[in-house]
Coordinates of C-alpha atoms in Angstrom, one line a residue:
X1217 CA -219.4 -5.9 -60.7
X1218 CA -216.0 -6.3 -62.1
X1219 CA -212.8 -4.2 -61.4
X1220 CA -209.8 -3.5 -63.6
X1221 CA -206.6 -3.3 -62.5
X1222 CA -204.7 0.2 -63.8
X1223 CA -200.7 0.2 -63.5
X1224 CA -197.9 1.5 -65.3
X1225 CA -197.7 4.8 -67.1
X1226 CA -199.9 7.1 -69.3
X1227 CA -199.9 4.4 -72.1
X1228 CA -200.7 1.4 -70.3
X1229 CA -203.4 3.1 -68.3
X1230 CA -205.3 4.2 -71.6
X1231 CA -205.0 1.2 -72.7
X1232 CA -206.7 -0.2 -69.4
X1233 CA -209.1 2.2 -70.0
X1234 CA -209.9 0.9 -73.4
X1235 CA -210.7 -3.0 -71.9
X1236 CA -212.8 -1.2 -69.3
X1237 CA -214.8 0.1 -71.9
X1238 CA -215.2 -2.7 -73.9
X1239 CA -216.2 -4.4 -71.0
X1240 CA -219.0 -1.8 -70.6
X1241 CA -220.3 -0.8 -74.2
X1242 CA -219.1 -3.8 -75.7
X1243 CA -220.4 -6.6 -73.4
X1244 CA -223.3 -4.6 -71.6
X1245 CA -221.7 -5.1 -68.2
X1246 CA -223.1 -2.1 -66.2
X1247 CA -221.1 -1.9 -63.2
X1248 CA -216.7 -1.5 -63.9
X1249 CA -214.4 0.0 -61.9
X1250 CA -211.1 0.8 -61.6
X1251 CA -208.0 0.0 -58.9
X1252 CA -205.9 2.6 -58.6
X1253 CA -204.0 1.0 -55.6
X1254 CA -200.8 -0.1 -57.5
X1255 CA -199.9 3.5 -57.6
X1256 CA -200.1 4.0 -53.2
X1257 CA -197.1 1.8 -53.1
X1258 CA -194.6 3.5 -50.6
X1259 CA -191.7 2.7 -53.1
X1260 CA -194.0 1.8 -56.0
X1261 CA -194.3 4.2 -59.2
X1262 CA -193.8 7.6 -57.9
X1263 CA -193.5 8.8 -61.3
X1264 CA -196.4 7.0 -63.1
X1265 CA -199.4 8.4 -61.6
X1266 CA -203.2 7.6 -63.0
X1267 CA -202.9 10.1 -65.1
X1268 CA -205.9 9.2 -67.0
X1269 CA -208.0 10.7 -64.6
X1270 CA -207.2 14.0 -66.3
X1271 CA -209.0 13.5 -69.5
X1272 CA -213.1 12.8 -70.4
X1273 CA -212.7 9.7 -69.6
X1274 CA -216.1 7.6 -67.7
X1275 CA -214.3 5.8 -64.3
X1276 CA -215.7 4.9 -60.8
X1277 CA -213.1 4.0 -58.2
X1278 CA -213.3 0.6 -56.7
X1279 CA -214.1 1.3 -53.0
X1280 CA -211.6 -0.7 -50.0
X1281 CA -214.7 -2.9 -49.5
X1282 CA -215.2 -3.5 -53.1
X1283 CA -211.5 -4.5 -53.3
X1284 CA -211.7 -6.8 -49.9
X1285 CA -214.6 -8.6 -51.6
X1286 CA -212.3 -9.8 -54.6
X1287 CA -209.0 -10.5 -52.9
X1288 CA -208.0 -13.2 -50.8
X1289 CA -204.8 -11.3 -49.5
X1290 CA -203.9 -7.2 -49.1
X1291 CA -203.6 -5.4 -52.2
X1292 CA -201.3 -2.9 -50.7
X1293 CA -197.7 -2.5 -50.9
X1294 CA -194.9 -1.7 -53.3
X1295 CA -195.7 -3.1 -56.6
X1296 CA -192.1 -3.7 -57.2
X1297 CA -191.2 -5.8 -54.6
X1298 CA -191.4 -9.7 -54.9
X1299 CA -193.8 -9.7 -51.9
X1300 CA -196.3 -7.7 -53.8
X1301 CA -196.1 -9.8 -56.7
X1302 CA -196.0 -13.1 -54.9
X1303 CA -199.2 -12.2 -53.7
X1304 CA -200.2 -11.4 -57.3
X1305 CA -199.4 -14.8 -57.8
X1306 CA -201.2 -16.5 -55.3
X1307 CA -204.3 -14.4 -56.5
X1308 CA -204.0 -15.8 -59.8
X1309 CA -203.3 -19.5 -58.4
X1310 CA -206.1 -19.7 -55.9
X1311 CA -208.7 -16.8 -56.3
X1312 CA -211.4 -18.0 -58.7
X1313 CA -212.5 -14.1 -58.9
X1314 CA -209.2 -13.2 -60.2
X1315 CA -207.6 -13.3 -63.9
X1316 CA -204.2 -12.2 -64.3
X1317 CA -203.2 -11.7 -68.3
X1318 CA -200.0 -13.9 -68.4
X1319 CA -198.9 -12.3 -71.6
X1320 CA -200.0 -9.9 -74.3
X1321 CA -201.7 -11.6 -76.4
X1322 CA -205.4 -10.6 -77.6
X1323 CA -207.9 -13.2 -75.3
X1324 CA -211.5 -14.1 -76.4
X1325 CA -213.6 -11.8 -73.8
X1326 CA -216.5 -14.1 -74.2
X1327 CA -214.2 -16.9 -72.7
X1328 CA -212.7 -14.9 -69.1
X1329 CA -215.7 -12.7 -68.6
X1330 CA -217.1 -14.2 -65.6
X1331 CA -214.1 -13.2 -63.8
X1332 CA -214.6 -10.4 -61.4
X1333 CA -211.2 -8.5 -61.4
X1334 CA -208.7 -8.3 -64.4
X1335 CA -205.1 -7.3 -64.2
X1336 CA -203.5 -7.4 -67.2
X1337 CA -202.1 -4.5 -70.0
X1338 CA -204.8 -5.5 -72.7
X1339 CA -201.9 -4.3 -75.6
X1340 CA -204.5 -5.4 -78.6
X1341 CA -205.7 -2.8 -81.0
X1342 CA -208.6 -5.6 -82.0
X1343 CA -209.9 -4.4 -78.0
X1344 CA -210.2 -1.1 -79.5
X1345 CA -212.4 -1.5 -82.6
X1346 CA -215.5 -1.9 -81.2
X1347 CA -215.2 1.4 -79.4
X1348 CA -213.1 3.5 -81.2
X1349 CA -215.7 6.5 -81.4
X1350 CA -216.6 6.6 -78.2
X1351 CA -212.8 6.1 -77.0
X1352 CA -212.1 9.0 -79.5
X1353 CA -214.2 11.0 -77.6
X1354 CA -213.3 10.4 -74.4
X1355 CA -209.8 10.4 -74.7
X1356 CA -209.8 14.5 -74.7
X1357 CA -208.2 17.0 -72.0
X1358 CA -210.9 17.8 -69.4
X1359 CA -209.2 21.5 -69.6
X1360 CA -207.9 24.1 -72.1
X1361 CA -204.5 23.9 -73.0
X1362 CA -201.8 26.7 -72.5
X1363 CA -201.6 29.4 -75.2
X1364 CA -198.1 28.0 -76.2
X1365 CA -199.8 24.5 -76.2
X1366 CA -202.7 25.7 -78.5
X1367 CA -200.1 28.0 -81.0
X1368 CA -198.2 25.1 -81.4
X1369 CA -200.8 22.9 -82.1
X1370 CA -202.2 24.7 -84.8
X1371 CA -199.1 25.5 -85.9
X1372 CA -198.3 21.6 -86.4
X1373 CA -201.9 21.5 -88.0
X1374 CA -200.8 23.5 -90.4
X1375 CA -198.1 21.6 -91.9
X1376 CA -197.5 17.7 -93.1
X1377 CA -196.3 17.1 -89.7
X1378 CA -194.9 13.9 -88.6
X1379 CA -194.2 13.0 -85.4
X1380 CA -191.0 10.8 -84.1
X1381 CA -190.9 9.0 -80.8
X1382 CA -187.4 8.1 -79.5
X1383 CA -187.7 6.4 -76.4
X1384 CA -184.6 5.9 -74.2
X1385 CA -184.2 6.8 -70.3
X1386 CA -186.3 4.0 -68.5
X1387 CA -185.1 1.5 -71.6
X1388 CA -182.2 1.8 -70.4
X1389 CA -182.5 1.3 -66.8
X1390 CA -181.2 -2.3 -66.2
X1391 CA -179.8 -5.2 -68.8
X1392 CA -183.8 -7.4 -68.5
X1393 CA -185.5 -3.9 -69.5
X1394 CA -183.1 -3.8 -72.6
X1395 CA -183.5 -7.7 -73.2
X1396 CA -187.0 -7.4 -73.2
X1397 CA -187.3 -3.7 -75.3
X1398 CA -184.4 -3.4 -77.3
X1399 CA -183.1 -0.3 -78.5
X1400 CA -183.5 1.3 -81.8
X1401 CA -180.1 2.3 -83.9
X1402 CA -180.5 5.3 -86.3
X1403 CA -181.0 2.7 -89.0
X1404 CA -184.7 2.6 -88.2
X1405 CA -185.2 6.1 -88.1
X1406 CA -183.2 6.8 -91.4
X1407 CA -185.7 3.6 -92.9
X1408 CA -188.5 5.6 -91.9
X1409 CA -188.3 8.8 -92.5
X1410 CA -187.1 7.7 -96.0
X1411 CA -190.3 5.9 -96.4
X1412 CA -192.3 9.1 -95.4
X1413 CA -190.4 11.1 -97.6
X1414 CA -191.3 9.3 -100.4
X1415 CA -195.0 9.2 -99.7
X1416 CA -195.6 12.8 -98.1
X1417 CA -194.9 16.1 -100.1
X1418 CA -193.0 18.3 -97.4
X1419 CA -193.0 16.7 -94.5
X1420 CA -191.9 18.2 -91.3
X1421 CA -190.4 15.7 -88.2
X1422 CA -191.2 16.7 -85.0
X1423 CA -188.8 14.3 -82.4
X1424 CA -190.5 13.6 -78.9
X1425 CA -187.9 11.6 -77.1
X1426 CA -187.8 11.2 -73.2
X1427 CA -184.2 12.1 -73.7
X1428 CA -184.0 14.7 -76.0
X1429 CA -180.4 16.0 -75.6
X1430 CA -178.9 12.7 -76.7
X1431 CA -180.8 13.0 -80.0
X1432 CA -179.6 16.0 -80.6
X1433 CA -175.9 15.3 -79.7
X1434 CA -175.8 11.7 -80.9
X1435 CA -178.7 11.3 -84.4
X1436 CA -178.3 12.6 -87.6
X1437 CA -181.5 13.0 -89.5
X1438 CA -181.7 13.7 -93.2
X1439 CA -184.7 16.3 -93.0
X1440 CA -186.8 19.1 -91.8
X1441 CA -186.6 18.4 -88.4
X1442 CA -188.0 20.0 -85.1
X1443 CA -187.0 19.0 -81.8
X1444 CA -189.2 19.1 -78.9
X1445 CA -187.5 20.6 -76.2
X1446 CA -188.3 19.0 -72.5
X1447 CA -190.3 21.9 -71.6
X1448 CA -191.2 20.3 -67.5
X1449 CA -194.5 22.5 -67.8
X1450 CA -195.5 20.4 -70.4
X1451 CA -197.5 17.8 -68.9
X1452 CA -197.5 14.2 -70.6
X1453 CA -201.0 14.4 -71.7
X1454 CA -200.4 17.9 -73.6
X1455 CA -197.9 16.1 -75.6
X1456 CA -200.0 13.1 -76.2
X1457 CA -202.7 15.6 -77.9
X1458 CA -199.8 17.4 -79.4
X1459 CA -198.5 14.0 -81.0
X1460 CA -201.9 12.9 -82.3
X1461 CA -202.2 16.7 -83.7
X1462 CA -199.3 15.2 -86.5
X1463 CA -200.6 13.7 -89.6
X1464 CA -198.0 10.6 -89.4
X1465 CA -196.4 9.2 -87.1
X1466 CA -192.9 7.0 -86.6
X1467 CA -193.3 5.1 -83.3
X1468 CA -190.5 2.7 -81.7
X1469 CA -192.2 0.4 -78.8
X1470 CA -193.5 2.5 -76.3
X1471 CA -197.3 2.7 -75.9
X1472 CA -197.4 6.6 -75.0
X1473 CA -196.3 7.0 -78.6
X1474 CA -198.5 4.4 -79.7
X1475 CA -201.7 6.2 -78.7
X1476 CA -200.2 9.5 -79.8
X1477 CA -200.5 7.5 -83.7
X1478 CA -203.7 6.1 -82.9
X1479 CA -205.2 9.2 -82.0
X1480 CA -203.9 11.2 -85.1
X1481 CA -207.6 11.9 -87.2
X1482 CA -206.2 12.0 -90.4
X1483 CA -207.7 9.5 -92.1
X1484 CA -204.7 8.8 -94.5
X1485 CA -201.9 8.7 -92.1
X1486 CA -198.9 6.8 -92.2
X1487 CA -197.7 5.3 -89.0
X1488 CA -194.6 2.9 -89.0
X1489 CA -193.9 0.9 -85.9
X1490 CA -191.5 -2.0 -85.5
X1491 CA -192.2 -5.4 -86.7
X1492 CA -191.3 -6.9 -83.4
X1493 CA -192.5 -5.1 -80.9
X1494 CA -190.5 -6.7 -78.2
X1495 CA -187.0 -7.8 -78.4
X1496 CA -187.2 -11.1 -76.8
X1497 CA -190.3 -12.1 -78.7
X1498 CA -192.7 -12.7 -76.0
X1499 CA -196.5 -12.3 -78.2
X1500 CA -198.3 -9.3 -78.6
X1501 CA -200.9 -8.0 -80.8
X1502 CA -200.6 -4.4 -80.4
X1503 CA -200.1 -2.7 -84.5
X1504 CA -202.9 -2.5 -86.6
X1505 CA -202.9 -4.2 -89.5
X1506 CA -202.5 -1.0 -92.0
X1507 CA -199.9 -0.1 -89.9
X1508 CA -196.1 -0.2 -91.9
X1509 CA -193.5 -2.9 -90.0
X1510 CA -190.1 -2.1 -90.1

């Protein structure tokens, strides 16, 4: 049996899903599961819940005793205090069971497969190729959306829609979360949507943005543009599916809005994402190669 580790928000957790997966389809392994304990923390990620549980998506919960068998200390705790992550530590030190994915870069499967539990991000599109129909298919809302939701879906259907994440809020949080992220000036946005003017007949630019009053008071765009209000009864999955209901896409580093491009069916999209995805340069392999790079 071997167990993967899910943490973080939507994003991460899909694509946690997606090594799961491969681990199944792609290396025969019949028996994955997934831990879901980072998210019982007391003061852990009240926010981020395992959201992925919502969608169509194949997952058995690692049982306590399934979890006991792997660990050499308690799994439980706050997953942002050091004590939960010096025992994350000593896992990875002395626990022959347990790989821990020091940084982002793609591994060779074949080479840590005999480990029983994984905890890692798995940010590599190559995870994905191998099953990207069956992923397609289960990455879909295990309910009907809203009225409004389907309305504006088919409304965006209807047009050469483009959609543009602006991630700020949690970016912003503390100066190592900017160090490591960055921010994006205008000048990125104006790149882009230049680019996708010249390409796309039409296009309409629909801003998502965890923040969306500052882009309104604070960005100028130069185009038909559509802001997404922050409509609370929108869940974060609804506005995954209505992100990957665009035809193109204009992504900063955030992997929410990298799965809302990924997901978009059109098989001539246009998807721009930064050249460096992190600011501080740490490796990760995490746009496709026909991806554009600003």
């Amino acid at each position: 049996m071997k167990i993967v580790k899910f943490k973080g928000g939507l994003g991460n957790q899909l694509f946690q899903y997606a090594f799961m997966r491969l681990l199944e389809v792609g290396y025969g392994i019949s028996e994955v599961k997934a831990d879901f304990t980072y998210y019982n923390g007391v003061k852990g990620d009240q926010v981020r819940k395992p959201r992925i549980e919502q969608l169509n998506t194949k997952i058995k919960k690692a049982t306590e005793t399934d979890l006991n068998n792997v660990f050499l200390f308690s799994h439980l705790g706050d997953p942002l205090s050091f004590k939960y992550k010096f025992k994350v530590m000593l896992e990875f030190m002395l626990n022959n069971k347990y790989y821990y994915e020091k940084d982002r870069k793609k591994r060779n499967v074949q080479q840590i497969i005999e480990y029983n539990y994984f905890d890692g991000y798995w940010q590599s599109w190559k995870y994905l190729e191998q099953i990207e129909k069956e992923l397609k298919k289960e990455i879909s809302y295990n309910k009907d959306f809203d009225e409004k939701t389907k309305n504006f879906i088919d409304k965006i259907k209807k047009e050469n829609a483009v959609f543009i994440g602006i991630r700020r809020g949690d970016y912003l949080e503390s100066t190592k979360t900017r160090k490591h992220y960055g921010i994006f000036d205008s000048d990125y946005y104006t790149k882009a949507i230049e680019y996708i003017k010249e390409k796309v007949d039409t296009p309409v630019f629909y801003i998502f943005s965890n923040d969306i009053q500052w882009v309104k008071e604070n960005m100028n765009f130069d185009a038909n543009v559509i802001y997404r209000t922050e409509d609370k009864q929108v869940s974060d999955i609804e506005e995954l599916f209505i992100m990957a209901a665009c035809k193109h896409a204009i992504i900063v580093n955030s992997t929410f809005y990298w799965w809302g491009a990924w997901l978009i069916e059109n098989e001539n999209k246009i998807v721009i994402a930064p050249k460096k995805w992190f600011k501080d340069d740490k490796p990760i392999d995490i746009v496709p190669n026909e991806w554009i790079k600003f």
